[in-house]
Coordinates of C-alpha atoms in Angstrom, one line a residue:
M1 CA 0.0 0.1 0.1
P2 CA 1.5 3.3 -1.2
S3 CA 2.4 5.8 1.6
A4 CA 0.8 9.0 2.2
S5 CA 3.8 10.6 0.8
A6 CA 3.8 8.1 -2.2
L7 CA 0.0 8.9 -3.5
P8 CA -0.3 10.8 -6.6
E9 CA -1.0 14.8 -6.1
P10 CA -3.4 15.1 -9.3
L11 CA -5.6 12.1 -7.6
A12 CA -5.5 13.9 -4.0
E13 CA -5.9 17.7 -5.5
A14 CA -9.0 16.1 -7.3
L15 CA -10.5 14.6 -4.3
D16 CA -10.5 17.7 -2.0
A17 CA -11.6 19.9 -4.6
G18 CA -14.5 18.0 -5.1
L19 CA -14.9 17.2 -1.7
A20 CA -14.7 21.1 -0.9
L21 CA -17.5 21.6 -3.4
M22 CA -19.9 19.0 -1.9
Q23 CA -19.2 20.6 1.1
L24 CA -17.7 17.2 2.7
D25 CA -14.8 18.6 4.4
S26 CA -15.4 16.2 7.7
V27 CA -13.7 13.6 5.9
H28 CA -10.6 13.4 7.5
P29 CA -7.4 13.1 6.0
D30 CA -6.7 9.5 6.7
Q31 CA -9.9 9.0 5.1
R32 CA -9.1 10.5 2.1
Q33 CA -5.6 8.8 1.7
L34 CA -7.6 5.4 2.1
L35 CA -9.9 6.6 -0.8
I36 CA -6.9 7.3 -3.2
Q37 CA -5.2 4.1 -2.2
Y38 CA -8.8 2.3 -3.4
V39 CA -8.8 4.1 -6.3
L40 CA -5.1 2.8 -7.3
L41 CA -6.1 -0.8 -6.4
L42 CA -9.2 -0.2 -8.6
Q43 CA -6.9 0.9 -11.7
R44 CA -4.6 -2.0 -11.1
W45 CA -7.2 -4.8 -11.1
N46 CA -8.9 -3.5 -13.4
S47 CA -6.0 -3.4 -16.3
T48 CA -6.9 -7.6 -16.4
H49 CA -10.3 -8.0 -14.5
N50 CA -11.8 -5.2 -16.4
L51 CA -13.8 -4.2 -13.2
T52 CA -15.2 -0.9 -14.8
A53 CA -15.4 0.8 -18.1
V54 CA -13.5 4.5 -16.2
R55 CA -9.7 3.7 -16.9
D56 CA -8.4 7.0 -15.8
P57 CA -7.9 7.2 -12.5
L58 CA -8.5 11.2 -12.1
E59 CA -11.8 10.1 -13.7
M60 CA -12.5 7.8 -11.1
I61 CA -12.2 10.6 -8.7
S62 CA -15.4 12.2 -10.0
R63 CA -17.3 9.2 -11.6
H64 CA -17.0 6.9 -8.3
L65 CA -15.4 8.1 -5.3
L66 CA -17.4 11.6 -5.2
D67 CA -20.6 10.0 -7.0
S68 CA -20.4 7.4 -3.8
L69 CA -19.8 10.0 -1.0
A70 CA -22.6 12.4 -2.8
V71 CA -24.7 10.0 -0.9
L72 CA -23.1 10.6 2.7
P73 CA -25.6 13.6 4.1
F74 CA -28.6 10.5 3.7
L75 CA -26.8 7.9 5.3
D76 CA -28.1 7.3 8.7
A77 CA -26.9 5.2 11.7
G78 CA -27.2 1.5 11.6
R79 CA -26.4 -1.6 9.6
V80 CA -25.9 -1.0 5.7
A81 CA -26.3 -3.6 2.9
D82 CA -24.4 -2.5 -0.7
I83 CA -27.0 -4.1 -3.0
G84 CA -25.2 -5.3 -6.3
S85 CA -21.8 -3.8 -5.2
G86 CA -19.4 -4.4 -8.3
A87 CA -16.2 -3.2 -7.4
G88 CA -17.4 -1.6 -4.0
L89 CA -19.4 1.8 -5.2
P90 CA -20.6 2.9 -3.4
G91 CA -20.2 0.8 -0.3
I92 CA -16.3 1.3 -0.2
P93 CA -16.3 4.9 -0.3
L94 CA -19.0 5.2 1.9
A95 CA -17.4 2.4 4.5
I96 CA -14.0 4.0 4.5
C97 CA -15.8 7.3 5.9
R98 CA -18.5 5.6 8.4
S99 CA -16.1 3.6 10.2
T100 CA -18.1 2.9 12.9
Q101 CA -21.0 1.6 10.6
A102 CA -21.4 -2.6 9.4
F103 CA -21.3 -2.4 5.8
T104 CA -22.4 -5.6 4.1
L105 CA -21.3 -5.4 0.0
V106 CA -23.6 -8.3 -1.7
E107 CA -22.0 -9.1 -5.2
P108 CA -22.0 -12.5 -6.7
A109 CA -19.4 -12.2 -9.8
S110 CA -16.4 -13.8 -8.4
K111 CA -13.5 -11.6 -9.4
R112 CA -15.3 -8.6 -8.2
V113 CA -15.7 -10.9 -4.8
A114 CA -12.1 -11.4 -4.8
F115 CA -10.7 -7.9 -5.6
L116 CA -13.4 -6.7 -3.1
R117 CA -12.1 -8.8 -0.2
S118 CA -8.6 -8.0 -1.8
V119 CA -9.4 -4.3 -0.6
L120 CA -11.0 -5.1 2.7
A121 CA -7.7 -6.6 3.9
E122 CA -4.9 -4.3 1.8
L123 CA -7.5 -1.1 3.5
G124 CA -7.8 -2.5 6.7
L125 CA -11.4 -2.6 6.6
S126 CA -12.7 -4.6 9.5
H127 CA -16.5 -3.3 9.8
V128 CA -17.3 -4.5 5.7
Q129 CA -18.0 -7.7 4.8
V130 CA -18.4 -9.2 1.2
V131 CA -21.1 -11.7 0.7
P132 CA -20.7 -13.4 -2.9
T133 CA -24.3 -13.8 -3.6
T134 CA -27.2 -12.3 -5.7
S135 CA -29.3 -10.2 -3.5
E136 CA -32.4 -12.8 -4.0
K137 CA -30.4 -15.6 -2.2
Y138 CA -29.1 -13.2 0.6
E139 CA -31.0 -14.0 3.6
P140 CA -29.2 -12.2 6.7
E141 CA -29.5 -12.9 10.4
K142 CA -30.9 -9.8 10.7
L143 CA -32.3 -7.4 8.3
P144 CA -30.1 -4.3 7.1
D145 CA -31.1 -0.8 8.4
I146 CA -30.3 0.8 5.1
L147 CA -30.3 -1.2 1.5
I148 CA -28.0 1.0 -0.9
S149 CA -28.2 0.6 -4.7
R150 CA -26.2 2.3 -7.2
A151 CA -27.7 2.4 -10.6
T152 CA -28.1 -1.9 -9.9
A153 CA -31.4 -2.2 -11.7
P154 CA -34.8 -0.6 -13.1
L155 CA -36.6 0.5 -9.8
A156 CA -39.1 -2.0 -9.7
R157 CA -36.4 -4.5 -10.6
L158 CA -34.3 -3.8 -7.5
D159 CA -37.6 -3.5 -5.1
A160 CA -38.4 -7.3 -6.2
M161 CA -35.2 -8.2 -5.6
T162 CA -34.8 -6.8 -2.6
I163 CA -38.6 -6.9 -0.7
H164 CA -37.2 -9.9 1.5
L165 CA -35.0 -8.0 3.1
Q166 CA -37.2 -4.5 3.7
G167 CA -38.2 -4.6 7.0
P168 CA -40.8 -2.2 8.5
Q169 CA -38.2 0.3 9.4
S170 CA -35.8 -0.4 6.8
R171 CA -34.4 2.9 4.1
V172 CA -34.1 2.1 0.8
L173 CA -31.4 4.5 -1.2
A174 CA -31.3 4.1 -4.8
M175 CA -29.1 6.1 -7.0
K176 CA -30.0 6.6 -10.7
G177 CA -29.2 8.9 -13.4
P178 CA -31.3 10.0 -16.1
G179 CA -34.5 7.8 -17.0
V180 CA -35.8 8.0 -13.1
E181 CA -39.1 9.0 -14.2
E182 CA -39.8 6.7 -17.0
E183 CA -38.6 3.9 -14.3
L184 CA -41.3 5.2 -11.6
A185 CA -44.0 5.0 -14.3
D186 CA -42.9 1.3 -14.6
W187 CA -43.3 0.7 -10.8
P188 CA -46.8 0.1 -9.9
R189 CA -45.8 0.1 -6.0
A190 CA -44.5 3.3 -6.1
A191 CA -47.8 4.7 -5.3
A192 CA -48.1 2.9 -1.7
L193 CA -44.5 4.2 -0.9
E194 CA -43.6 7.5 0.5
L195 CA -40.8 8.5 -2.0
R196 CA -38.7 11.0 -1.6
C197 CA -36.1 12.5 -4.1
H198 CA -33.0 14.3 -4.1
D199 CA -30.6 15.7 -6.5
L200 CA -27.0 14.8 -6.1
Q201 CA -24.6 17.6 -7.6
V202 CA -21.2 15.6 -8.4
P203 CA -18.3 17.7 -9.4
G204 CA -17.4 16.8 -13.2
S205 CA -20.7 14.7 -13.2
P206 CA -24.1 15.0 -14.7
L207 CA -26.9 15.7 -12.1
R208 CA -28.1 12.4 -10.4
K209 CA -31.1 11.3 -8.2
L210 CA -31.2 9.5 -5.1
L211 CA -34.8 8.1 -4.4
I212 CA -35.1 6.8 -0.8
W213 CA -38.2 5.2 0.7
T214 CA -39.5 3.3 4.1
N215 CA -41.2 0.0 3.9
P216 CA -44.4 0.5 4.6
L217 CA -45.6 -0.6 8.7
Q218 CA -46.5 -4.3 8.2
M219 CA -50.1 -4.4 9.2
P220 CA -51.0 -7.5 11.6

């Protein structure tokens, strides 16, 4: 793992500038170092494992790190499950900045699972675990307090994939790009939910949306 002095300065500068614009100055310098180290690991593994279409580590700062961390102000306390985590997005950046919360990265693809486990070991993220399965087959002993998804599936499909994980107090955070209106129109259960929609302003990226809902209390 590179030392702080060995971290590429342009990456650190881009991260610092982006966090300042997003008013996330509370991210500690040690956490910023871990975020950059995560990007370097992603770049290294990506050359042989094709984990993300983004190849330039500087572009990864905005497209991956800042995009993931835009959710930070909306992330309450409790157990977090990152559904379809892929290369660990948004779960790993969020977990780096929330070291007292338990995170579970749910990901079925074996090459991504191998990468995630390597990241957790190299960065010392002992509060994060990887579950190598699909969300439909994920059956935790305790339901997550928060389910989060970064463009894993259309809203109706995401809801169906995770309905067994949504307890009466669970909160679902779905990060979406353009086309969310069409997804809402194709999701009949949306009418029964109190949906909140927030704009996510990420420097260097198009406007994103964050949809939040809580599963209705189950009646006896």
